[in-house]
Amino acid sequence: MRQKSSYHTDYQDIPRFIGAMGKEYPDGYISSAHSHPRAQFLYASAGVMEVQTHDTLWVVPSQQALWIPAETTHETRMRGNVSLQTLYIDTTRCALGSPKQPTIIRVSALLRELISRAIEMPIEYELGGRDERIIQLILLEIDWKERRPLSVSRPRDPRLKRIFDSVHKTPADDRSLQDWAHIVGASSRTLTRLFQAEFGLSFRDWRQQMRLLAAIPLLTAGMPITKVAGDVGYDTPSAFSLMFRKVTGVTPSQYLARY
């Protein structure tokens, strides 16, 4: 019977329709762009992950998971120390009715405990017994209802991509749309049109979303709101909290209590 492994390649061709892998990652670790033959239920019991697919940047806090369909290329950055508890699922062998696109999944208390138990099983867990029943319960407990994701689309236009990469790296960057127009060689009117076309947002609202994505890992790591506000470009905690509530519908403290 094959024992546990911390290499994702060891879970792709096992004679079981789910493989559960646990692994610890340090803050800042980046897995280069890759894909899996199996679908991935990407979940961390502790820490925050930042995941990029070809067209979207996702932030996945603890108590949420990201469903990644098979053969979907993605890159993952660990924000804080991350305790990964991920499932590799052969959707061709089990009827899931799962989404065809990456999707945020809420991880209930029961699902969290079931996954933790699955992580302890051998790769080729015993069929017809307790281990297989736990795996079956995992499939029943996954709730596919759509959640409001912490994500933003990646731009196609090279001028927007330059702005995206800079603000992603330095969310406190306060250059105006006019400043960026000069830098990337386009008129502010052209950039306004491009932001609406690619993101459905004004430049200001898009930058708020980017700053929110940058703030979540800092908040969940326990950084004081005063410092988080400054690090993502807000002069005061109240201004940051106002933006946070406008975008998420809750205050930073309410968000942290939920997760």
PDB file of N, CA, C and O in Angstrom, residues 111-136:
ATOM      1  N   LEU A 111     -16.554  19.862   6.779  1.00  0.00           N
ATOM      2  CA  LEU A 111     -15.662  19.574   5.657  1.00  0.00           C
ATOM      3  C   LEU A 111     -14.205  19.712   6.085  1.00  0.00           C
ATOM      4  O   LEU A 111     -13.352  18.911   5.694  1.00  0.00           O
ATOM      5  N   ARG A 112     -13.928  20.718   6.889  1.00  0.00           N
ATOM      6  CA  ARG A 112     -12.565  20.902   7.381  1.00  0.00           C
ATOM      7  C   ARG A 112     -12.075  19.672   8.150  1.00  0.00           C
ATOM      8  O   ARG A 112     -10.952  19.199   7.942  1.00  0.00           O
ATOM      9  N   GLU A 113     -12.915  19.131   9.013  1.00  0.00           N
ATOM     10  CA  GLU A 113     -12.521  17.956   9.792  1.00  0.00           C
ATOM     11  C   GLU A 113     -12.385  16.719   8.911  1.00  0.00           C
ATOM     12  O   GLU A 113     -11.479  15.895   9.117  1.00  0.00           O
ATOM     13  N   LEU A 114     -13.260  16.576   7.935  1.00  0.00           N
ATOM     14  CA  LEU A 114     -13.168  15.432   7.027  1.00  0.00           C
ATOM     15  C   LEU A 114     -11.876  15.476   6.206  1.00  0.00           C
ATOM     16  O   LEU A 114     -11.208  14.449   6.016  1.00  0.00           O
ATOM     17  N   ILE A 115     -11.514  16.660   5.731  1.00  0.00           N
ATOM     18  CA  ILE A 115     -10.277  16.796   4.961  1.00  0.00           C
ATOM     19  C   ILE A 115      -9.070  16.483   5.842  1.00  0.00           C
ATOM     20  O   ILE A 115      -8.135  15.786   5.423  1.00  0.00           O
ATOM     21  N   SER A 116      -9.086  16.986   7.072  1.00  0.00           N
ATOM     22  CA  SER A 116      -7.981  16.706   7.999  1.00  0.00           C
ATOM     23  C   SER A 116      -7.817  15.207   8.212  1.00  0.00           C
ATOM     24  O   SER A 116      -6.696  14.690   8.302  1.00  0.00           O
ATOM     25  N   ARG A 117      -8.941  14.505   8.306  1.00  0.00           N
ATOM     26  CA  ARG A 117      -8.883  13.052   8.479  1.00  0.00           C
ATOM     27  C   ARG A 117      -8.351  12.375   7.209  1.00  0.00           C
ATOM     28  O   ARG A 117      -7.537  11.445   7.275  1.00  0.00           O
ATOM     29  N   ALA A 118      -8.774  12.857   6.043  1.00  0.00           N
ATOM     30  CA  ALA A 118      -8.315  12.267   4.784  1.00  0.00           C
ATOM     31  C   ALA A 118      -6.807  12.435   4.599  1.00  0.00           C
ATOM     32  O   ALA A 118      -6.143  11.559   4.013  1.00  0.00           O
ATOM     33  N   ILE A 119      -6.262  13.558   5.087  1.00  0.00           N
ATOM     34  CA  ILE A 119      -4.829  13.811   4.975  1.00  0.00           C
ATOM     35  C   ILE A 119      -4.025  12.722   5.683  1.00  0.00           C
ATOM     36  O   ILE A 119      -2.909  12.390   5.290  1.00  0.00           O
ATOM     37  N   GLU A 120      -4.592  12.143   6.726  1.00  0.00           N
ATOM     38  CA  GLU A 120      -3.888  11.128   7.515  1.00  0.00           C
ATOM     39  C   GLU A 120      -3.945   9.735   6.874  1.00  0.00           C
ATOM     40  O   GLU A 120      -3.207   8.833   7.280  1.00  0.00           O
ATOM     41  N   MET A 121      -4.807   9.541   5.892  1.00  0.00           N
ATOM     42  CA  MET A 121      -4.969   8.217   5.288  1.00  0.00           C
ATOM     43  C   MET A 121      -3.786   7.880   4.378  1.00  0.00           C
ATOM     44  O   MET A 121      -3.133   8.773   3.836  1.00  0.00           O
ATOM     45  N   PRO A 122      -3.529   6.599   4.150  1.00  0.00           N
ATOM     46  CA  PRO A 122      -2.580   6.220   3.093  1.00  0.00           C
ATOM     47  C   PRO A 122      -3.102   6.712   1.740  1.00  0.00           C
ATOM     48  O   PRO A 122      -4.293   6.939   1.573  1.00  0.00           O
ATOM     49  N   ILE A 123      -2.204   6.877   0.795  1.00  0.00           N
ATOM     50  CA  ILE A 123      -2.632   7.299  -0.542  1.00  0.00           C
ATOM     51  C   ILE A 123      -3.672   6.325  -1.088  1.00  0.00           C
ATOM     52  O   ILE A 123      -4.705   6.721  -1.622  1.00  0.00           O
ATOM     53  N   GLU A 124      -3.384   5.029  -0.968  1.00  0.00           N
ATOM     54  CA  GLU A 124      -4.330   4.008  -1.409  1.00  0.00           C
ATOM     55  C   GLU A 124      -5.108   3.510  -0.181  1.00  0.00           C
ATOM     56  O   GLU A 124      -4.847   2.434   0.343  1.00  0.00           O
ATOM     57  N   TYR A 125      -6.045   4.355   0.263  1.00  0.00           N
ATOM     58  CA  TYR A 125      -6.815   4.023   1.454  1.00  0.00           C
ATOM     59  C   TYR A 125      -7.680   2.785   1.208  1.00  0.00           C
ATOM     60  O   TYR A 125      -7.982   2.417   0.067  1.00  0.00           O
ATOM     61  N   GLU A 126      -8.081   2.145   2.292  1.00  0.00           N
ATOM     62  CA  GLU A 126      -8.844   0.902   2.199  1.00  0.00           C
ATOM     63  C   GLU A 126     -10.233   1.158   1.622  1.00  0.00           C
ATOM     64  O   GLU A 126     -10.933   2.082   2.040  1.00  0.00           O
ATOM     65  N   LEU A 127     -10.606   0.346   0.674  1.00  0.00           N
ATOM     66  CA  LEU A 127     -11.941   0.441   0.082  1.00  0.00           C
ATOM     67  C   LEU A 127     -12.941  -0.381   0.885  1.00  0.00           C
ATOM     68  O   LEU A 127     -12.592  -1.412   1.470  1.00  0.00           O
ATOM     69  N   GLY A 128     -14.197   0.078   0.911  1.00  0.00           N
ATOM     70  CA  GLY A 128     -15.252  -0.657   1.589  1.00  0.00           C
ATOM     71  C   GLY A 128     -15.290  -0.476   3.085  1.00  0.00           C
ATOM     72  O   GLY A 128     -16.114  -1.091   3.769  1.00  0.00           O
ATOM     73  N   GLY A 129     -14.430   0.410   3.602  1.00  0.00           N
ATOM     74  CA  GLY A 129     -14.378   0.611   5.047  1.00  0.00           C
ATOM     75  C   GLY A 129     -14.561   2.062   5.431  1.00  0.00           C
ATOM     76  O   GLY A 129     -15.107   2.876   4.672  1.00  0.00           O
ATOM     77  N   ARG A 130     -14.089   2.397   6.624  1.00  0.00           N
ATOM     78  CA  ARG A 130     -14.283   3.738   7.187  1.00  0.00           C
ATOM     79  C   ARG A 130     -13.640   4.819   6.325  1.00  0.00           C
ATOM     80  O   ARG A 130     -14.229   5.880   6.109  1.00  0.00           O
ATOM     81  N   ASP A 131     -12.424   4.551   5.826  1.00  0.00           N
ATOM     82  CA  ASP A 131     -11.730   5.569   5.029  1.00  0.00           C
ATOM     83  C   ASP A 131     -12.523   5.943   3.777  1.00  0.00           C
ATOM     84  O   ASP A 131     -12.672   7.120   3.449  1.00  0.00           O
ATOM     85  N   GLU A 132     -13.045   4.951   3.090  1.00  0.00           N
ATOM     86  CA  GLU A 132     -13.814   5.249   1.873  1.00  0.00           C
ATOM     87  C   GLU A 132     -15.087   6.018   2.202  1.00  0.00           C
ATOM     88  O   GLU A 132     -15.493   6.907   1.450  1.00  0.00           O
ATOM     89  N   ARG A 133     -15.706   5.707   3.327  1.00  0.00           N
ATOM     90  CA  ARG A 133     -16.921   6.441   3.707  1.00  0.00           C
ATOM     91  C   ARG A 133     -16.605   7.907   4.005  1.00  0.00           C
ATOM     92  O   ARG A 133     -17.411   8.800   3.710  1.00  0.00           O
ATOM     93  N   ILE A 134     -15.434   8.176   4.585  1.00  0.00           N
ATOM     94  CA  ILE A 134     -15.025   9.564   4.830  1.00  0.00           C
ATOM     95  C   ILE A 134     -14.852  10.300   3.506  1.00  0.00           C
ATOM     96  O   ILE A 134     -15.287  11.449   3.353  1.00  0.00           O
ATOM     97  N   ILE A 135     -14.245   9.652   2.537  1.00  0.00           N
ATOM     98  CA  ILE A 135     -14.081  10.259   1.212  1.00  0.00           C
ATOM     99  C   ILE A 135     -15.434  10.555   0.581  1.00  0.00           C
ATOM    100  O   ILE A 135     -15.655  11.632  -0.004  1.00  0.00           O
ATOM    101  N   GLN A 136     -16.368   9.651   0.708  1.00  0.00           N
ATOM    102  CA  GLN A 136     -17.707   9.868   0.165  1.00  0.00           C
ATOM    103  C   GLN A 136     -18.407  11.033   0.857  1.00  0.00           C
ATOM    104  O   GLN A 136     -19.120  11.818   0.215  1.00  0.00           O
TER     105      GLN A 136
END
